[in-house]
Amino acid sequence: LNLTQHQQTSTEREFKSVTVYDSLDSANISPLRSSLTFDAKFESGNLRRAVQIGEHEYHLVTSTDVNGNGKQTQWFYFSVKNIKAGVDYKFNIVNMEKATSEFNCGMRPVMYSTKRAEKTGQGWLRDGHNIGYYPNTFPQKDPNKRYYTLTFSLSFPYGGNADVDVDNSDVCYLAVNYPFSLTMQLQHIEDIHKLHLAPQILRTTTLCKTLVGNLCE
């Protein structure tokens, strides 16, 4: 998906777009000092590319969902740091393919702030405002089809640069819905096995292994 071949907004014409994250080509990114630092190279993470098109606005591209038909793009899950607290950041995921979305019916993405969890014990929460889902001008391979944009804005509760000051900075995670990974499932099973009556009521077996060798129980 070429993020330069579309009708530019006034914000983009005033700001030179820069690629700040590319999961397949990290050598050719050029983030600014003020750019958010993106990452999705963790379990269940999904973000293909991030392009900064304004001081606090980003176009995002996700990879297609795993084990799908190569066309579905629904799941996103990534982290950001180098955050300015209280600033309204805008995210536009520009390669969605479903014609309709619950985001147009009141749904909001989920956000996890590591600093907030540390200070208050709060974990994942629904967050975001100015949420919209609409067809955009990016063409798909079929010239009669267009991609859809999921757009939302939010401000983060804490700021700081985690690369410079780990103790006083925040790393936030954003996702389409509450993540539940294989590691979390295995930990859940392990916790059940620790219960007093577990040997009498529970038995687990390995069904298979994933493509990378993880156990499916």
mmCIF file of C-alpha atoms in Angstrom:
data_model
loop_
_atom_site.group_PDB
_atom_site.id
_atom_site.type_symbol
_atom_site.label_atom_id
_atom_site.label_comp_id
_atom_site.label_asym_id
_atom_site.label_seq_id
_atom_site.Cartn_x
_atom_site.Cartn_y
_atom_site.Cartn_z
ATOM 1 C CA LEU A 1 0.000 0.000 0.000
ATOM 2 C CA ASN A 2 1.621 3.240 -1.180
ATOM 3 C CA LEU A 3 0.739 5.939 1.324
ATOM 4 C CA THR A 4 1.898 8.710 -1.011
ATOM 5 C CA GLN A 5 -0.529 7.915 -3.827
ATOM 6 C CA HIS A 6 -3.733 9.431 -2.517
ATOM 7 C CA GLN A 7 -5.403 12.780 -2.155
ATOM 8 C CA GLN A 8 -3.458 14.678 0.491
ATOM 9 C CA THR A 9 -5.110 16.543 3.332
ATOM 10 C CA SER A 10 -4.089 20.089 4.225
ATOM 11 C CA THR A 11 -2.146 18.693 7.203
ATOM 12 C CA GLU A 12 -0.102 16.432 4.953
ATOM 13 C CA ARG A 13 0.670 19.224 2.480
ATOM 14 C CA GLU A 14 2.106 21.310 5.315
ATOM 15 C CA PHE A 15 4.102 18.442 6.861
ATOM 16 C CA LYS A 16 6.595 16.253 5.040
ATOM 17 C CA SER A 17 5.435 12.675 5.613
ATOM 18 C CA VAL A 18 8.056 10.397 7.171
ATOM 19 C CA THR A 19 8.071 6.652 7.768
ATOM 20 C CA VAL A 20 8.682 6.117 11.471
ATOM 21 C CA TYR A 21 8.112 2.353 11.686
ATOM 22 C CA ASP A 22 8.406 -0.513 9.217
ATOM 23 C CA SER A 23 8.322 -4.064 10.532
ATOM 24 C CA LEU A 24 10.076 -5.417 7.418
ATOM 25 C CA ASP A 25 12.533 -2.606 6.651
ATOM 26 C CA SER A 26 13.759 -0.921 9.823
ATOM 27 C CA ALA A 27 16.856 0.422 8.037
ATOM 28 C CA ASN A 28 14.851 2.926 5.986
ATOM 29 C CA ILE A 29 12.853 4.693 8.686
ATOM 30 C CA SER A 30 13.472 8.343 9.519
ATOM 31 C CA PRO A 31 11.623 9.320 12.708
ATOM 32 C CA LEU A 32 11.833 12.841 14.043
ATOM 33 C CA ARG A 33 12.955 13.530 17.597
ATOM 34 C CA SER A 34 9.344 14.221 18.513
ATOM 35 C CA SER A 35 7.923 11.156 16.711
ATOM 36 C CA LEU A 36 6.196 8.412 18.611
ATOM 37 C CA THR A 37 8.270 5.241 18.744
ATOM 38 C CA PHE A 38 6.177 2.310 17.512
ATOM 39 C CA ASP A 39 6.693 -1.402 18.062
ATOM 40 C CA ALA A 40 4.663 -4.534 17.353
ATOM 41 C CA LYS A 41 7.330 -7.237 17.516
ATOM 42 C CA PHE A 42 5.826 -9.049 20.468
ATOM 43 C CA GLU A 43 3.315 -11.853 20.909
ATOM 44 C CA SER A 44 0.030 -11.122 19.083
ATOM 45 C CA GLY A 45 1.349 -7.727 17.921
ATOM 46 C CA ASN A 46 0.331 -6.427 14.507
ATOM 47 C CA LEU A 47 1.546 -3.250 12.833
ATOM 48 C CA ARG A 48 3.161 -3.288 9.404
ATOM 49 C CA ARG A 49 4.063 0.385 8.950
ATOM 50 C CA ALA A 50 3.583 3.814 10.516
ATOM 51 C CA VAL A 51 3.918 7.073 8.575
ATOM 52 C CA GLN A 52 3.860 10.411 10.373
ATOM 53 C CA ILE A 53 1.776 12.884 8.355
ATOM 54 C CA GLY A 54 1.469 15.666 10.924
ATOM 55 C CA GLU A 55 2.993 16.773 14.189
ATOM 56 C CA HIS A 56 0.750 14.383 16.116
ATOM 57 C CA GLU A 57 -0.960 12.393 13.339
ATOM 58 C CA TYR A 58 -0.036 9.016 11.863
ATOM 59 C CA HIS A 59 -1.168 6.793 9.002
ATOM 60 C CA LEU A 60 -0.899 3.130 10.021
ATOM 61 C CA VAL A 61 -0.922 -0.057 7.947
ATOM 62 C CA THR A 62 -1.556 -3.470 9.492
ATOM 63 C CA SER A 63 -0.549 -6.881 8.201
ATOM 64 C CA THR A 64 -3.288 -9.267 7.112
ATOM 65 C CA ASP A 65 -4.708 -11.466 9.837
ATOM 66 C CA VAL A 66 -2.829 -14.740 10.381
ATOM 67 C CA ASN A 67 -4.385 -17.890 8.901
ATOM 68 C CA GLY A 68 -6.941 -15.847 6.997
ATOM 69 C CA ASN A 69 -7.525 -15.666 3.268
ATOM 70 C CA GLY A 70 -4.836 -13.036 2.822
ATOM 71 C CA LYS A 71 -7.402 -10.230 2.581
ATOM 72 C CA GLN A 72 -8.747 -9.704 6.094
ATOM 73 C CA THR A 73 -7.228 -6.796 8.021
ATOM 74 C CA GLN A 74 -8.958 -6.378 11.353
ATOM 75 C CA TRP A 75 -6.571 -7.030 14.250
ATOM 76 C CA PHE A 76 -4.140 -4.325 15.337
ATOM 77 C CA TYR A 77 -1.977 -4.337 18.448
ATOM 78 C CA PHE A 78 1.085 -2.147 18.913
ATOM 79 C CA SER A 79 2.964 -0.074 21.465
ATOM 80 C CA VAL A 80 4.073 3.564 21.475
ATOM 81 C CA LYS A 81 6.592 5.468 23.565
ATOM 82 C CA ASN A 82 8.339 8.854 23.439
ATOM 83 C CA ILE A 83 4.924 10.210 24.414
ATOM 84 C CA LYS A 84 3.871 13.726 25.359
ATOM 85 C CA ALA A 85 1.253 13.564 28.091
ATOM 86 C CA GLY A 86 -2.018 15.378 27.434
ATOM 87 C CA VAL A 87 -1.364 15.792 23.695
ATOM 88 C CA ASP A 88 -4.130 14.689 21.312
ATOM 89 C CA TYR A 89 -2.627 12.065 18.985
ATOM 90 C CA LYS A 90 -4.529 10.937 15.897
ATOM 91 C CA PHE A 91 -4.171 7.468 14.363
ATOM 92 C CA ASN A 92 -5.549 6.478 10.946
ATOM 93 C CA ILE A 93 -5.442 2.768 10.106
ATOM 94 C CA VAL A 94 -5.817 3.045 6.358
ATOM 95 C CA ASN A 95 -5.981 -0.526 5.040
ATOM 96 C CA MET A 96 -9.090 -1.904 6.693
ATOM 97 C CA GLU A 97 -11.254 -4.020 4.352
ATOM 98 C CA LYS A 98 -14.603 -4.616 6.036
ATOM 99 C CA ALA A 99 -17.365 -2.409 4.649
ATOM 100 C CA THR A 100 -18.860 -1.816 8.096
ATOM 101 C CA SER A 101 -17.455 -1.658 11.606
ATOM 102 C CA GLU A 102 -18.613 -1.573 15.219
ATOM 103 C CA PHE A 103 -16.381 1.484 15.555
ATOM 104 C CA ASN A 104 -19.183 3.410 13.847
ATOM 105 C CA CYS A 105 -21.607 2.155 16.509
ATOM 106 C CA GLY A 106 -19.814 3.359 19.627
ATOM 107 C CA MET A 107 -16.980 0.853 19.959
ATOM 108 C CA ARG A 108 -13.614 2.228 21.088
ATOM 109 C CA PRO A 109 -10.117 0.696 20.945
ATOM 110 C CA VAL A 110 -8.433 -0.506 24.132
ATOM 111 C CA MET A 111 -5.349 1.080 25.674
ATOM 112 C CA TYR A 112 -2.918 -0.112 28.334
ATOM 113 C CA SER A 113 -0.575 2.339 30.038
ATOM 114 C CA THR A 114 2.321 0.654 31.846
ATOM 115 C CA LYS A 115 2.795 3.693 34.080
ATOM 116 C CA ARG A 116 -0.922 3.872 34.942
ATOM 117 C CA ALA A 117 -0.948 0.157 35.758
ATOM 118 C CA GLU A 118 2.055 0.658 38.014
ATOM 119 C CA LYS A 119 0.544 3.648 39.831
ATOM 120 C CA THR A 120 -3.151 2.723 40.042
ATOM 121 C CA GLY A 121 -3.442 -0.966 39.180
ATOM 122 C CA GLN A 122 -5.691 -0.227 36.189
ATOM 123 C CA GLY A 123 -5.000 -2.360 33.155
ATOM 124 C CA TRP A 124 -6.689 -2.346 29.751
ATOM 125 C CA LEU A 125 -9.373 0.319 29.319
ATOM 126 C CA ARG A 126 -11.553 1.472 26.436
ATOM 127 C CA ASP A 127 -10.299 4.841 25.248
ATOM 128 C CA GLY A 128 -10.359 7.219 22.298
ATOM 129 C CA HIS A 129 -12.573 9.891 20.768
ATOM 130 C CA ASN A 130 -13.384 11.323 17.333
ATOM 131 C CA ILE A 131 -13.693 7.739 16.123
ATOM 132 C CA GLY A 132 -14.761 7.068 12.544
ATOM 133 C CA TYR A 133 -14.744 4.325 9.915
ATOM 134 C CA TYR A 134 -15.131 5.232 6.238
ATOM 135 C CA PRO A 135 -13.910 4.369 2.701
ATOM 136 C CA ASN A 136 -10.732 6.158 1.645
ATOM 137 C CA THR A 137 -8.941 6.831 -1.649
ATOM 138 C CA PHE A 138 -6.359 4.039 -1.407
ATOM 139 C CA PRO A 139 -7.113 1.467 -4.146
ATOM 140 C CA GLN A 140 -7.037 -2.273 -3.590
ATOM 141 C CA LYS A 141 -5.770 -4.711 -6.215
ATOM 142 C CA ASP A 142 -9.317 -4.790 -7.533
ATOM 143 C CA PRO A 143 -9.675 -1.272 -9.036
ATOM 144 C CA ASN A 144 -13.371 -1.278 -8.153
ATOM 145 C CA LYS A 145 -12.638 -1.587 -4.444
ATOM 146 C CA ARG A 146 -11.183 0.864 -1.955
ATOM 147 C CA TYR A 147 -9.703 0.398 1.474
ATOM 148 C CA TYR A 148 -11.385 1.747 4.588
ATOM 149 C CA THR A 149 -9.917 3.967 7.289
ATOM 150 C CA LEU A 150 -10.385 3.510 11.006
ATOM 151 C CA THR A 151 -9.505 6.821 12.635
ATOM 152 C CA PHE A 152 -9.380 7.681 16.325
ATOM 153 C CA SER A 153 -7.722 10.204 18.616
ATOM 154 C CA LEU A 154 -6.571 9.893 22.200
ATOM 155 C CA SER A 155 -4.302 11.524 24.727
ATOM 156 C CA PHE A 156 -2.015 9.515 26.974
ATOM 157 C CA PRO A 157 -2.028 9.936 30.762
ATOM 158 C CA TYR A 158 1.754 9.951 31.156
ATOM 159 C CA GLY A 159 4.676 10.954 28.954
ATOM 160 C CA GLY A 160 8.440 10.760 28.713
ATOM 161 C CA ASN A 161 11.035 8.962 26.641
ATOM 162 C CA ALA A 162 11.419 5.355 27.767
ATOM 163 C CA ASP A 163 14.775 5.094 25.993
ATOM 164 C CA VAL A 164 16.189 7.904 28.140
ATOM 165 C CA ASP A 165 14.343 7.696 31.461
ATOM 166 C CA VAL A 166 12.744 4.300 32.028
ATOM 167 C CA ASP A 167 11.554 5.053 35.572
ATOM 168 C CA ASN A 168 9.645 8.233 34.706
ATOM 169 C CA SER A 169 8.271 7.484 31.247
ATOM 170 C CA ASP A 170 5.387 5.496 29.836
ATOM 171 C CA VAL A 171 4.920 2.790 27.238
ATOM 172 C CA CYS A 172 1.334 2.421 26.013
ATOM 173 C CA TYR A 173 -0.273 -0.412 24.082
ATOM 174 C CA LEU A 174 -3.216 0.008 21.696
ATOM 175 C CA ALA A 175 -5.372 -2.801 20.301
ATOM 176 C CA VAL A 176 -8.670 -3.380 18.547
ATOM 177 C CA ASN A 177 -9.814 -5.437 21.550
ATOM 178 C CA TYR A 178 -8.509 -6.984 24.758
ATOM 179 C CA PRO A 179 -5.522 -9.187 23.818
ATOM 180 C CA PHE A 180 -5.462 -12.799 25.004
ATOM 181 C CA SER A 181 -2.270 -14.526 23.907
ATOM 182 C CA LEU A 182 -1.142 -18.153 23.926
ATOM 183 C CA THR A 183 1.173 -17.349 26.829
ATOM 184 C CA MET A 184 -1.766 -16.002 28.820
ATOM 185 C CA GLN A 185 -3.786 -19.143 28.055
ATOM 186 C CA LEU A 186 -0.956 -21.440 29.172
ATOM 187 C CA GLN A 187 -0.539 -19.404 32.359
ATOM 188 C CA HIS A 188 -4.290 -19.720 33.000
ATOM 189 C CA ILE A 189 -4.085 -23.500 32.659
ATOM 190 C CA GLU A 190 -1.064 -23.608 34.963
ATOM 191 C CA ASP A 191 -2.915 -21.564 37.599
ATOM 192 C CA ILE A 192 -5.868 -23.977 37.473
ATOM 193 C CA HIS A 193 -3.511 -26.920 37.992
ATOM 194 C CA LYS A 194 -2.328 -25.293 41.228
ATOM 195 C CA LEU A 195 -5.803 -25.465 42.765
ATOM 196 C CA HIS A 196 -6.269 -28.004 45.558
ATOM 197 C CA LEU A 197 -8.850 -30.152 43.735
ATOM 198 C CA ALA A 198 -7.297 -29.798 40.293
ATOM 199 C CA PRO A 199 -5.814 -33.346 40.122
ATOM 200 C CA GLN A 200 -9.285 -34.791 40.740
ATOM 201 C CA ILE A 201 -11.199 -32.730 38.183
ATOM 202 C CA LEU A 202 -8.737 -31.658 35.506
ATOM 203 C CA ARG A 203 -6.467 -33.301 33.006
ATOM 204 C CA THR A 204 -4.715 -31.557 30.117
ATOM 205 C CA THR A 205 -3.086 -33.006 27.031
ATOM 206 C CA THR A 206 -1.194 -31.444 24.163
ATOM 207 C CA LEU A 207 -3.372 -31.289 21.053
ATOM 208 C CA CYS A 208 -0.673 -30.141 18.676
ATOM 209 C CA LYS A 209 2.160 -27.686 18.181
ATOM 210 C CA THR A 210 2.046 -24.361 16.400
ATOM 211 C CA LEU A 211 4.150 -23.625 13.333
ATOM 212 C CA VAL A 212 6.899 -22.254 15.567
ATOM 213 C CA GLY A 213 6.759 -25.185 17.995
ATOM 214 C CA ASN A 214 4.577 -23.806 20.806
ATOM 215 C CA LEU A 215 2.312 -26.248 22.615
ATOM 216 C CA CYS A 216 -1.456 -26.048 22.128
ATOM 217 C CA GLU A 217 -3.210 -27.517 25.179
#
